[in-house]
PDB file of C-alpha atoms in Angstrom:
ATOM      1  CA  MET J  18     257.687 111.782 -72.144  1.00  0.00           C
ATOM      2  CA  LEU J  19     260.120 114.222 -70.503  1.00  0.00           C
ATOM      3  CA  LYS J  20     257.327 116.774 -70.162  1.00  0.00           C
ATOM      4  CA  ARG J  21     255.228 114.255 -68.252  1.00  0.00           C
ATOM      5  CA  LEU J  22     258.126 113.326 -65.995  1.00  0.00           C
ATOM      6  CA  GLY J  23     258.745 117.004 -65.261  1.00  0.00           C
ATOM      7  CA  PHE J  24     255.076 117.524 -64.399  1.00  0.00           C
ATOM      8  CA  LEU J  25     255.108 114.535 -62.046  1.00  0.00           C
ATOM      9  CA  ALA J  26     258.292 115.773 -60.362  1.00  0.00           C
ATOM     10  CA  ALA J  27     256.673 119.153 -59.736  1.00  0.00           C
ATOM     11  CA  LEU J  28     253.460 117.511 -58.535  1.00  0.00           C
ATOM     12  CA  PHE J  29     255.165 115.331 -55.938  1.00  0.00           C
ATOM     13  CA  CYS J  30     257.247 118.252 -54.705  1.00  0.00           C
ATOM     14  CA  THR J  31     254.279 120.590 -54.324  1.00  0.00           C
ATOM     15  CA  PRO J  32     254.062 121.874 -50.733  1.00  0.00           C
ATOM     16  CA  LEU J  33     251.888 119.800 -48.430  1.00  0.00           C
ATOM     17  CA  SER J  34     250.131 121.089 -45.343  1.00  0.00           C
ATOM     18  CA  ALA J  35     251.776 120.010 -42.082  1.00  0.00           C
ATOM     19  CA  ILE J  36     249.600 120.828 -39.102  1.00  0.00           C
ATOM     20  CA  ALA J  37     250.386 120.111 -35.453  1.00  0.00           C
ATOM     21  CA  ALA J  38     247.820 119.921 -32.681  1.00  0.00           C
ATOM     22  CA  VAL J  39     248.662 122.290 -29.838  1.00  0.00           C
ATOM     23  CA  ILE J  40     246.675 123.222 -26.737  1.00  0.00           C
ATOM     24  CA  ASN J  41     247.259 126.181 -24.442  1.00  0.00           C
ATOM     25  CA  ILE J  42     246.394 125.909 -20.750  1.00  0.00           C
ATOM     26  CA  GLU J  43     246.295 129.048 -18.608  1.00  0.00           C
ATOM     27  CA  TYR J  44     245.632 128.546 -14.917  1.00  0.00           C
ATOM     28  CA  THR J  45     245.482 130.348 -11.593  1.00  0.00           C
ATOM     29  CA  GLY J  46     245.244 128.604  -8.245  1.00  0.00           C
ATOM     30  CA  HIS J  47     246.361 128.448  -4.629  1.00  0.00           C
ATOM     31  CA  ILE J  48     248.560 126.051  -2.669  1.00  0.00           C
ATOM     32  CA  THR J  49     246.599 123.589  -0.535  1.00  0.00           C
ATOM     33  CA  TYR J  50     249.525 121.466   0.747  1.00  0.00           C
ATOM     34  CA  SER J  51     253.285 121.923   0.608  1.00  0.00           C
ATOM     35  CA  GLU J  52     256.507 120.192   1.620  1.00  0.00           C
ATOM     36  CA  LEU J  53     258.560 122.601  -0.517  1.00  0.00           C
ATOM     37  CA  ALA J  54     260.188 125.698   0.953  1.00  0.00           C
ATOM     38  CA  SER J  55     259.388 127.683  -2.189  1.00  0.00           C
ATOM     39  CA  TYR J  56     255.602 127.245  -1.729  1.00  0.00           C
ATOM     40  CA  SER J  57     253.475 128.002   1.318  1.00  0.00           C
ATOM     41  CA  TYR J  58     249.871 127.196   2.185  1.00  0.00           C
ATOM     42  CA  GLY J  59     247.447 129.576   0.501  1.00  0.00           C
ATOM     43  CA  GLN J  60     250.073 131.027  -1.849  1.00  0.00           C
ATOM     44  CA  GLN J  61     248.741 132.117  -5.250  1.00  0.00           C
ATOM     45  CA  VAL J  62     250.178 130.363  -8.317  1.00  0.00           C
ATOM     46  CA  SER J  63     249.595 130.840 -12.031  1.00  0.00           C
ATOM     47  CA  GLY J  64     251.048 129.761 -15.342  1.00  0.00           C
ATOM     48  CA  ASN J  65     250.587 129.047 -19.026  1.00  0.00           C
ATOM     49  CA  VAL J  66     251.681 125.749 -20.572  1.00  0.00           C
ATOM     50  CA  GLN J  67     251.466 124.354 -24.083  1.00  0.00           C
ATOM     51  CA  VAL J  68     251.086 120.736 -25.168  1.00  0.00           C
ATOM     52  CA  ASP J  69     252.441 119.969 -28.656  1.00  0.00           C
ATOM     53  CA  LEU J  70     251.465 116.552 -30.051  1.00  0.00           C
ATOM     54  CA  ALA J  71     253.902 116.959 -32.949  1.00  0.00           C
ATOM     55  CA  LYS J  72     256.697 116.241 -30.457  1.00  0.00           C
ATOM     56  CA  SER J  73     255.069 113.118 -29.049  1.00  0.00           C
ATOM     57  CA  ASN J  74     255.960 109.526 -29.848  1.00  0.00           C
ATOM     58  CA  GLY J  75     252.260 108.689 -29.621  1.00  0.00           C
ATOM     59  CA  ASP J  76     252.445 105.494 -27.571  1.00  0.00           C
ATOM     60  CA  GLU J  77     249.083 104.254 -26.311  1.00  0.00           C
ATOM     61  CA  LEU J  78     248.228 102.624 -23.025  1.00  0.00           C
ATOM     62  CA  PRO J  79     246.651  99.157 -22.951  1.00  0.00           C
ATOM     63  CA  GLU J  80     242.906  99.113 -23.614  1.00  0.00           C
ATOM     64  CA  ASP J  81     242.199  98.203 -19.995  1.00  0.00           C
ATOM     65  CA  PHE J  82     243.243 101.709 -18.965  1.00  0.00           C
ATOM     66  CA  LYS J  83     240.600 103.275 -21.266  1.00  0.00           C
ATOM     67  CA  ALA J  84     243.195 105.902 -22.255  1.00  0.00           C
ATOM     68  CA  LEU J  85     243.139 107.107 -25.824  1.00  0.00           C
ATOM     69  CA  TYR J  86     246.493 108.792 -25.723  1.00  0.00           C
ATOM     70  CA  THR J  87     249.610 108.778 -23.586  1.00  0.00           C
ATOM     71  CA  SER J  88     253.262 109.450 -24.247  1.00  0.00           C
ATOM     72  CA  TRP J  89     256.673 109.567 -22.642  1.00  0.00           C
ATOM     73  CA  THR J  90     259.131 111.482 -24.773  1.00  0.00           C
ATOM     74  CA  ASN J  91     262.629 112.929 -24.600  1.00  0.00           C
ATOM     75  CA  HIS J  92     261.375 116.013 -26.424  1.00  0.00           C
ATOM     76  CA  ASP J  93     259.717 119.050 -24.911  1.00  0.00           C
ATOM     77  CA  LEU J  94     256.130 117.865 -25.325  1.00  0.00           C
ATOM     78  CA  VAL J  95     254.861 120.117 -22.514  1.00  0.00           C
ATOM     79  CA  LYS J  96     256.353 123.622 -22.461  1.00  0.00           C
ATOM     80  CA  GLY J  97     255.932 126.770 -20.436  1.00  0.00           C
ATOM     81  CA  HIS J  98     257.072 125.915 -16.930  1.00  0.00           C
ATOM     82  CA  PHE J  99     260.726 124.852 -17.122  1.00  0.00           C
ATOM     83  CA  SER J 100     263.451 126.623 -19.064  1.00  0.00           C
ATOM     84  CA  ASP J 101     264.290 124.905 -22.364  1.00  0.00           C
ATOM     85  CA  ASP J 102     268.056 125.235 -21.961  1.00  0.00           C
ATOM     86  CA  ILE J 103     268.758 123.173 -18.827  1.00  0.00           C
ATOM     87  CA  GLY J 104     268.667 119.477 -18.012  1.00  0.00           C
ATOM     88  CA  PHE J 105     266.955 116.711 -19.956  1.00  0.00           C
ATOM     89  CA  SER J 106     263.254 116.827 -20.653  1.00  0.00           C
ATOM     90  CA  GLY J 107     260.940 113.815 -20.661  1.00  0.00           C
ATOM     91  CA  ASP J 108     257.281 114.764 -20.693  1.00  0.00           C
ATOM     92  CA  ARG J 109     253.974 112.925 -20.678  1.00  0.00           C
ATOM     93  CA  ILE J 110     250.308 113.444 -21.444  1.00  0.00           C
ATOM     94  CA  GLU J 111     247.269 111.294 -20.736  1.00  0.00           C
ATOM     95  CA  LEU J 112     243.967 111.794 -22.504  1.00  0.00           C
ATOM     96  CA  PHE J 113     240.624 110.174 -21.621  1.00  0.00           C
ATOM     97  CA  ASN J 114     237.697 111.111 -23.859  1.00  0.00           C
ATOM     98  CA  ASN J 115     234.647 110.339 -21.683  1.00  0.00           C
ATOM     99  CA  SER J 116     236.410 107.236 -20.424  1.00  0.00           C
ATOM    100  CA  ASN J 117     238.096 108.147 -17.153  1.00  0.00           C
ATOM    101  CA  GLU J 118     236.047 106.391 -14.482  1.00  0.00           C
ATOM    102  CA  LYS J 119     235.582 108.324 -11.260  1.00  0.00           C
ATOM    103  CA  TYR J 120     234.804 106.853  -7.854  1.00  0.00           C
ATOM    104  CA  SER J 121     231.119 107.636  -8.409  1.00  0.00           C
ATOM    105  CA  GLY J 122     231.062 105.319 -11.419  1.00  0.00           C
ATOM    106  CA  ASN J 123     230.624 108.146 -13.923  1.00  0.00           C
ATOM    107  CA  TYR J 124     232.878 108.570 -16.940  1.00  0.00           C
ATOM    108  CA  VAL J 125     234.419 111.972 -17.602  1.00  0.00           C
ATOM    109  CA  ASP J 126     236.841 113.694 -19.935  1.00  0.00           C
ATOM    110  CA  TYR J 127     240.309 113.940 -18.426  1.00  0.00           C
ATOM    111  CA  LEU J 128     243.608 115.493 -19.500  1.00  0.00           C
ATOM    112  CA  GLY J 129     246.796 115.028 -17.518  1.00  0.00           C
ATOM    113  CA  THR J 130     250.125 116.680 -18.355  1.00  0.00           C
ATOM    114  CA  VAL J 131     253.544 116.190 -16.773  1.00  0.00           C
ATOM    115  CA  ASP J 132     256.382 118.604 -17.536  1.00  0.00           C
ATOM    116  CA  VAL J 133     259.660 116.972 -16.452  1.00  0.00           C
ATOM    117  CA  MET J 134     263.188 118.304 -16.067  1.00  0.00           C
ATOM    118  CA  ILE J 135     266.035 115.954 -15.080  1.00  0.00           C
ATOM    119  CA  GLU J 136     269.611 116.919 -14.221  1.00  0.00           C
ATOM    120  CA  PHE J 137     272.384 114.334 -13.944  1.00  0.00           C
ATOM    121  CA  LEU J 138     275.029 115.404 -11.413  1.00  0.00           C
ATOM    122  CA  ALA J 139     278.794 114.860 -11.432  1.00  0.00           C
ATOM    123  CA  ASP J 140     278.709 112.458  -8.459  1.00  0.00           C
ATOM    124  CA  GLY J 141     276.421 110.049 -10.325  1.00  0.00           C
ATOM    125  CA  SER J 142     273.213 111.141  -8.623  1.00  0.00           C
ATOM    126  CA  TRP J 143     270.349 112.947 -10.319  1.00  0.00           C
ATOM    127  CA  ALA J 144     267.701 115.496  -9.476  1.00  0.00           C
ATOM    128  CA  TYR J 145     264.339 116.003 -11.132  1.00  0.00           C
ATOM    129  CA  ASN J 146     261.478 118.468 -11.041  1.00  0.00           C
ATOM    130  CA  THR J 147     257.970 118.041 -12.405  1.00  0.00           C
ATOM    131  CA  MET J 148     254.906 120.214 -12.831  1.00  0.00           C
ATOM    132  CA  GLN J 149     251.660 118.307 -13.288  1.00  0.00           C
ATOM    133  CA  LEU J 150     248.176 119.408 -14.288  1.00  0.00           C
ATOM    134  CA  ASN J 151     245.292 116.987 -13.757  1.00  0.00           C
ATOM    135  CA  LEU J 152     242.070 118.210 -15.380  1.00  0.00           C
ATOM    136  CA  GLY J 153     238.796 116.358 -14.860  1.00  0.00           C
ATOM    137  CA  LEU J 154     236.039 118.929 -15.211  1.00  0.00           C
ATOM    138  CA  ALA J 155     232.676 117.919 -13.758  1.00  0.00           C
ATOM    139  CA  GLY J 156     229.729 118.186 -16.123  1.00  0.00           C
ATOM    140  CA  LEU J 157     231.758 119.273 -19.152  1.00  0.00           C
ATOM    141  CA  ASP J 158     232.180 117.204 -22.333  1.00  0.00           C
ATOM    142  CA  TRP J 159     235.205 119.179 -23.508  1.00  0.00           C
ATOM    143  CA  ILE J 160     237.588 116.752 -25.266  1.00  0.00           C
ATOM    144  CA  LYS J 161     236.531 115.962 -28.846  1.00  0.00           C
ATOM    145  CA  ASN J 162     238.920 113.139 -29.793  1.00  0.00           C
ATOM    146  CA  ASP J 163     242.326 111.567 -29.244  1.00  0.00           C
ATOM    147  CA  SER J 164     244.020 114.188 -31.427  1.00  0.00           C
ATOM    148  CA  LEU J 165     243.702 116.576 -28.485  1.00  0.00           C
ATOM    149  CA  ASP J 166     241.089 118.707 -30.183  1.00  0.00           C
ATOM    150  CA  ILE J 167     238.987 120.339 -27.494  1.00  0.00           C
ATOM    151  CA  HIS J 168     236.113 122.716 -26.977  1.00  0.00           C
ATOM    152  CA  ASP J 169     237.548 126.052 -25.877  1.00  0.00           C
ATOM    153  CA  ILE J 170     236.643 126.605 -22.244  1.00  0.00           C
ATOM    154  CA  PHE J 171     237.042 129.187 -19.497  1.00  0.00           C
ATOM    155  CA  VAL J 172     236.130 128.054 -15.990  1.00  0.00           C
ATOM    156  CA  ASN J 173     236.278 129.818 -12.619  1.00  0.00           C
ATOM    157  CA  ASP J 174     233.601 127.784 -10.838  1.00  0.00           C
ATOM    158  CA  ALA J 175     235.082 125.673  -8.032  1.00  0.00           C
ATOM    159  CA  SER J 176     232.340 123.036  -8.384  1.00  0.00           C
ATOM    160  CA  VAL J 177     233.398 122.344 -11.980  1.00  0.00           C
ATOM    161  CA  PHE J 178     237.032 121.718 -11.024  1.00  0.00           C
ATOM    162  CA  ASP J 179     235.849 118.786  -8.912  1.00  0.00           C
ATOM    163  CA  GLY J 180     238.885 116.469  -8.656  1.00  0.00           C
ATOM    164  CA  SER J 181     241.195 118.660 -10.762  1.00  0.00           C
ATOM    165  CA  PHE J 182     244.478 119.727  -9.178  1.00  0.00           C
ATOM    166  CA  GLY J 183     248.099 120.603  -9.905  1.00  0.00           C
ATOM    167  CA  VAL J 184     251.393 119.438  -8.394  1.00  0.00           C
ATOM    168  CA  PHE J 185     254.923 120.823  -8.150  1.00  0.00           C
ATOM    169  CA  LEU J 186     257.386 118.067  -7.246  1.00  0.00           C
ATOM    170  CA  SER J 187     261.142 117.957  -6.599  1.00  0.00           C
ATOM    171  CA  GLY J 188     263.031 114.711  -6.153  1.00  0.00           C
ATOM    172  CA  TRP J 189     266.434 113.075  -6.260  1.00  0.00           C
ATOM    173  CA  GLY J 190     268.027 109.675  -6.720  1.00  0.00           C
ATOM    174  CA  ALA J 191     271.425 108.191  -5.882  1.00  0.00           C
ATOM    175  CA  TYR J 192     273.180 104.882  -5.185  1.00  0.00           C
ATOM    176  CA  ASN J 193     274.869 104.499  -1.791  1.00  0.00           C
ATOM    177  CA  SER J 194     278.193 102.790  -1.149  1.00  0.00           C
ATOM    178  CA  ASP J 195     276.434  99.395  -1.021  1.00  0.00           C
ATOM    179  CA  GLY J 196     274.886  99.922  -4.449  1.00  0.00           C
ATOM    180  CA  GLU J 197     271.392 100.431  -3.059  1.00  0.00           C
ATOM    181  CA  LEU J 198     269.139 102.947  -4.787  1.00  0.00           C
ATOM    182  CA  GLN J 199     268.064 105.836  -2.561  1.00  0.00           C
ATOM    183  CA  LEU J 200     265.126 108.019  -3.624  1.00  0.00           C
ATOM    184  CA  GLY J 201     263.444 111.045  -2.118  1.00  0.00           C
ATOM    185  CA  SER J 202     260.897 113.677  -3.120  1.00  0.00           C
ATOM    186  CA  ASN J 203     258.824 116.583  -1.838  1.00  0.00           C
ATOM    187  CA  SER J 204     255.722 118.121  -3.382  1.00  0.00           C
ATOM    188  CA  ALA J 205     253.303 121.025  -3.265  1.00  0.00           C
ATOM    189  CA  HIS J 206     249.680 120.641  -4.392  1.00  0.00           C
ATOM    190  CA  PHE J 207     247.403 123.400  -5.616  1.00  0.00           C
ATOM    191  CA  ALA J 208     243.709 123.836  -6.368  1.00  0.00           C
ATOM    192  CA  PHE J 209     242.473 125.788  -9.378  1.00  0.00           C
ATOM    193  CA  ASP J 210     240.785 129.167  -9.152  1.00  0.00           C
ATOM    194  CA  SER J 211     240.440 129.662 -12.902  1.00  0.00           C
ATOM    195  CA  LEU J 212     241.259 127.708 -16.018  1.00  0.00           C
ATOM    196  CA  LYS J 213     241.318 128.624 -19.693  1.00  0.00           C
ATOM    197  CA  VAL J 214     241.986 125.930 -22.297  1.00  0.00           C
ATOM    198  CA  ASN J 215     241.985 126.311 -26.060  1.00  0.00           C
ATOM    199  CA  SER J 216     243.294 124.276 -28.983  1.00  0.00           C
ATOM    200  CA  VAL J 217     245.048 125.696 -32.013  1.00  0.00           C
ATOM    201  CA  SER J 218     246.490 124.304 -35.239  1.00  0.00           C
ATOM    202  CA  VAL J 219     249.873 125.673 -36.238  1.00  0.00           C
ATOM    203  CA  SER J 220     252.140 124.993 -39.204  1.00  0.00           C
ATOM    204  CA  GLU J 221     255.162 122.918 -38.359  1.00  0.00           C
ATOM    205  CA  PRO J 222     258.654 124.149 -39.355  1.00  0.00           C
ATOM    206  CA  SER J 223     258.759 121.274 -41.881  1.00  0.00           C
ATOM    207  CA  ALA J 224     256.130 123.122 -43.915  1.00  0.00           C
ATOM    208  CA  LEU J 225     258.792 125.663 -44.933  1.00  0.00           C
ATOM    209  CA  LEU J 226     261.061 122.852 -46.095  1.00  0.00           C
ATOM    210  CA  LEU J 227     258.219 121.382 -48.136  1.00  0.00           C
ATOM    211  CA  LEU J 228     257.598 124.803 -49.652  1.00  0.00           C
ATOM    212  CA  LEU J 229     261.231 125.073 -50.761  1.00  0.00           C
ATOM    213  CA  MET J 230     261.099 121.546 -52.167  1.00  0.00           C
ATOM    214  CA  GLY J 231     257.985 122.448 -54.099  1.00  0.00           C
ATOM    215  CA  ALA J 232     259.639 125.535 -55.574  1.00  0.00           C
ATOM    216  CA  ALA J 233     262.651 123.453 -56.575  1.00  0.00           C
ATOM    217  CA  GLY J 234     260.384 120.884 -58.202  1.00  0.00           C
ATOM    218  CA  ILE J 235     258.554 123.535 -60.229  1.00  0.00           C
ATOM    219  CA  GLY J 236     261.894 125.025 -61.303  1.00  0.00           C
ATOM    220  CA  ALA J 237     263.121 121.594 -62.405  1.00  0.00           C
ATOM    221  CA  ARG J 238     259.926 121.105 -64.396  1.00  0.00           C
ATOM    222  CA  ARG J 239     260.483 124.361 -66.261  1.00  0.00           C
ATOM    223  CA  LYS J 240     264.017 123.307 -67.142  1.00  0.00           C
ATOM    224  CA  PHE J 241     262.699 119.975 -68.446  1.00  0.00           C
ATOM    225  CA  LEU J 242     260.170 121.791 -70.609  1.00  0.00           C
ATOM    226  CA  LYS J 243     262.802 124.126 -72.058  1.00  0.00           C
ATOM    227  CA  ALA J 244     265.100 121.209 -72.771  1.00  0.00           C
ATOM    228  CA  CYS J 245     262.322 119.611 -74.774  1.00  0.00           C
TER     229      CYS J 245
END
């Protein structure tokens, strides 16, 4: 009986695979409109961001929005633009798999990401910065499912970008002496010149913990067997 219990303990502690869905987005573009001093019309911009679904709370929008996936989170769901060691992060993604209706009446794949950084100031006000990517690629069926699996793509054709664009935004909020909320923001928009998107599957850090648990379980089983 003890031998069987030891075998079951080792079996349940055997390492399990823990895979997270991650996509990498590399982009180049140019500023088409700006209210921000740090960006001027025609300026070249580029970057590389990563979206990690393992850090998402996975909330879904109502069915009426035809969105398969959306999430607000206090974790760093979208990384690559803001430093990880300042402010508070609350990121979002939106995913439409052939269900984002355009003005023409066609349905297209769409992926939207928002990388957010919020800083709360000593006087009770707050400042926030966001970097948004809005990807609706004309003529491409590139999103496989709501797990953010995609077909790897590289695009530098302006006609394919269609309504795709990016936004840098800075804003602030405060309450005045009468208790009224005051808000303000400025933004810079950019068009894409090239875009490379690929999905990868990576082991989560928890996989190492599971591995150690599995080794401990096997060791416990051996001790049970010797005791018998």
